[in-house]
C-alpha positions as YAML, in Angstrom:
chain: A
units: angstrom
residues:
- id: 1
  name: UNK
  ca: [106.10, 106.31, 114.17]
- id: 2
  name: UNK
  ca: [105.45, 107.43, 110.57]
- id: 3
  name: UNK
  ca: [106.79, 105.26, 107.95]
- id: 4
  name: UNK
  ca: [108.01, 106.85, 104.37]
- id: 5
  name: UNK
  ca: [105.57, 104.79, 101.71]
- id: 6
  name: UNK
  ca: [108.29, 102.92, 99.27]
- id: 7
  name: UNK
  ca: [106.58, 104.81, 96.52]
- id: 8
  name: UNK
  ca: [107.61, 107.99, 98.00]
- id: 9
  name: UNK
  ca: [111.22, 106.80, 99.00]
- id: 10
  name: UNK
  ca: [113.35, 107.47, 95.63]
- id: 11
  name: UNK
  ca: [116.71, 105.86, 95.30]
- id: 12
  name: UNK
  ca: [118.06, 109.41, 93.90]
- id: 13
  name: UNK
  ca: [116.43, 111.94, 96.25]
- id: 14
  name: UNK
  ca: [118.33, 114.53, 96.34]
- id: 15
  name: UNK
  ca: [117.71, 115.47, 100.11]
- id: 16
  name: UNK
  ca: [121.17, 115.13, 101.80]
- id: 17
  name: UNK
  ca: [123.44, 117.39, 104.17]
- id: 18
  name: UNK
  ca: [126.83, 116.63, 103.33]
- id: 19
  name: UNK
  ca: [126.31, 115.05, 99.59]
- id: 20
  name: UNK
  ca: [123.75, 115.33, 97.16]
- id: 21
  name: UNK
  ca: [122.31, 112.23, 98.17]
- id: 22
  name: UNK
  ca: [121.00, 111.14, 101.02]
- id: 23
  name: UNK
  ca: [121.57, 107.28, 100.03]
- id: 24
  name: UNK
  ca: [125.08, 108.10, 98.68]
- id: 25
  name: UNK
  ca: [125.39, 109.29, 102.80]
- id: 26
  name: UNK
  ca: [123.99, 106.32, 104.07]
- id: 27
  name: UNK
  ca: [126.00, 104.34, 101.99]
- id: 28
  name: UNK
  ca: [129.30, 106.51, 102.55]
- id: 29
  name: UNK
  ca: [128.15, 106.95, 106.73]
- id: 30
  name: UNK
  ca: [128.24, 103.20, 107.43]
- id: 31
  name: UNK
  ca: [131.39, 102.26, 104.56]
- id: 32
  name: UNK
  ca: [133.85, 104.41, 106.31]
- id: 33
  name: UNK
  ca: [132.82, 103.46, 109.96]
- id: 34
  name: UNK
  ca: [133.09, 100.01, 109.57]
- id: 35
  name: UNK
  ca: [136.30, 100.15, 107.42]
- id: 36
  name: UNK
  ca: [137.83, 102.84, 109.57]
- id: 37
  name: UNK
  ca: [136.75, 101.36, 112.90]
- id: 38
  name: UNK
  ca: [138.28, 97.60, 111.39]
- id: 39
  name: UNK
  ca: [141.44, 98.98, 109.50]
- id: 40
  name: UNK
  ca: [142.35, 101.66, 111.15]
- id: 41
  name: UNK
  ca: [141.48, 101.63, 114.58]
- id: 42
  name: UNK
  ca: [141.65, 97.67, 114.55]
- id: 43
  name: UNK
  ca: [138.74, 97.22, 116.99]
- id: 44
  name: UNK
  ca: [136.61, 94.19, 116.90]
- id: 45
  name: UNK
  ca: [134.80, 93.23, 113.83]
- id: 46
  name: UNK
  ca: [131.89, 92.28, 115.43]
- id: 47
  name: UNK
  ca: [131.37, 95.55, 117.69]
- id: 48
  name: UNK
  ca: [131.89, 97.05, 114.53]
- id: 49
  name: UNK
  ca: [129.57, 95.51, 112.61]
- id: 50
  name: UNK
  ca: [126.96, 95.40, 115.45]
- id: 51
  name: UNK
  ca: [127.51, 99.31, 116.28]
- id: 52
  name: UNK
  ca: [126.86, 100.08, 112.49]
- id: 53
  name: UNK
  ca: [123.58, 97.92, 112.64]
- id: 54
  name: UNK
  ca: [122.54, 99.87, 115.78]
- id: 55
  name: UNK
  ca: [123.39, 103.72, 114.61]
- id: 56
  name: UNK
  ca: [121.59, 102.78, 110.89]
- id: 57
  name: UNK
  ca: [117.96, 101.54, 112.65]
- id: 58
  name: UNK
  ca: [118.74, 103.90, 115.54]
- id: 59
  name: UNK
  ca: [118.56, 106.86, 112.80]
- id: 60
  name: UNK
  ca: [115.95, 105.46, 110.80]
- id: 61
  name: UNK
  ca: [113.50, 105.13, 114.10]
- id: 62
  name: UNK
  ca: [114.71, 108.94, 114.73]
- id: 63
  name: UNK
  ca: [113.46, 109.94, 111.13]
- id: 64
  name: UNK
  ca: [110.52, 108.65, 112.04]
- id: 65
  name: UNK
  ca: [109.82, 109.84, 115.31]
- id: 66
  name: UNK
  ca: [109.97, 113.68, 113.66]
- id: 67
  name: UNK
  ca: [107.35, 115.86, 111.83]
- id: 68
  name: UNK
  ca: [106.61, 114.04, 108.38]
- id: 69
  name: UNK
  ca: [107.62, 117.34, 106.57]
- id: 70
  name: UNK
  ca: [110.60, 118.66, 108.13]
- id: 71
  name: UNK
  ca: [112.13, 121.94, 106.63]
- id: 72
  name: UNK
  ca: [110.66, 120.89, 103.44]
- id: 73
  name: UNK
  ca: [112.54, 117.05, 103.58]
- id: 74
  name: UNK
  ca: [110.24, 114.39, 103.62]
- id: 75
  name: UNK
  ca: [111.06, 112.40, 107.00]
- id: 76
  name: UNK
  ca: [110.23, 108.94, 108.37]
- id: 77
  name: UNK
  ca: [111.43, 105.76, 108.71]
- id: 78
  name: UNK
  ca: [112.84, 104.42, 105.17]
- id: 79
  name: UNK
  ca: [113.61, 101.00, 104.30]
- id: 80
  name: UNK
  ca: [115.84, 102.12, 101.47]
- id: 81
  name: UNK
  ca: [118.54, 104.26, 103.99]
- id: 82
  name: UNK
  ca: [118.43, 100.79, 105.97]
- id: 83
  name: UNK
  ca: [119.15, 99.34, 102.18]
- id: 84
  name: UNK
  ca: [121.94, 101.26, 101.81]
- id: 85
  name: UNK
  ca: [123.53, 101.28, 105.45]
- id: 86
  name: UNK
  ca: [123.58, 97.31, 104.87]
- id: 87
  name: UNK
  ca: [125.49, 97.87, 101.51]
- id: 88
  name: UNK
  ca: [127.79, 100.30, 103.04]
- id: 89
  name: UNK
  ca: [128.31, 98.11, 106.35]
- id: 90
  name: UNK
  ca: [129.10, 95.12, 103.66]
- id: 91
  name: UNK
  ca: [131.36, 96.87, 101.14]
- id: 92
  name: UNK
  ca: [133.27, 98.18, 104.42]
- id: 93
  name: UNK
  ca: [133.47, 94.82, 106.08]
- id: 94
  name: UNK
  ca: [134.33, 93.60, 102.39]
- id: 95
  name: UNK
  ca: [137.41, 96.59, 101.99]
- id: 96
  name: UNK
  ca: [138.56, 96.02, 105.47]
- id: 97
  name: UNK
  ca: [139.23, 92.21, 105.40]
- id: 98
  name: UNK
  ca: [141.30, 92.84, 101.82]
- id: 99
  name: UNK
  ca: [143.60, 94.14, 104.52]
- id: 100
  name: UNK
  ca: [145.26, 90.82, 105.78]
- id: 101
  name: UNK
  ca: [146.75, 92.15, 108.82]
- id: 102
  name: UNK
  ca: [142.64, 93.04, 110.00]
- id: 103
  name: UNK
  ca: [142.07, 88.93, 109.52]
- id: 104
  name: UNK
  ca: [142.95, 87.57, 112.88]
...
């Protein structure tokens, strides 16, 4: 398992797929599935919340159980994508319980 040093991990890398960001997709990955999965699709918070958890460390072991250099993208495990899944599972959590009919 390779872990990416915290010196190397930078808060603005510019390494995602769908955004410029991979942090911003972190953040944005684990926001709408919690919100979406709670407000929309009104299934339990705590699956939710425990599904988001799992996918986010699931991932991050993934990232680093590849090649350290991977197409040019430094890979491995980062504790910053895990910092901003947890953000992104929060402010979803937050955004869906604004909705009063997802408070049961």
């Amino acid at each position: 398992m390779k872990f990416l040093p915290w010196s190397e991990d930078d808060w603005l890398s510019k390494e995602g797929k769908l955004l410029p960001w991979d942090k911003l997709e972190h953040f944005a990955a684990a926001f709408l599935g919690v919100w979406l999965g709670i407000s929309l699709l009104g299934l339990d918070r705590e699956l939710i919340l425990f599904l988001a958890v799992v996918a986010g460390v699931a991932w991050e072991i993934k990232d680093g159980l590849v090649p350290y250099s991977y197409e040019g993208i430094i890979q491995g495990f980062s504790w910053i994508d895990l910092i901003a899944d947890g953000l992104g599972i929060a402010a979803g959590y937050a955004l869906a319980m604004l909705n009063t009919s997802a408070v049961v």
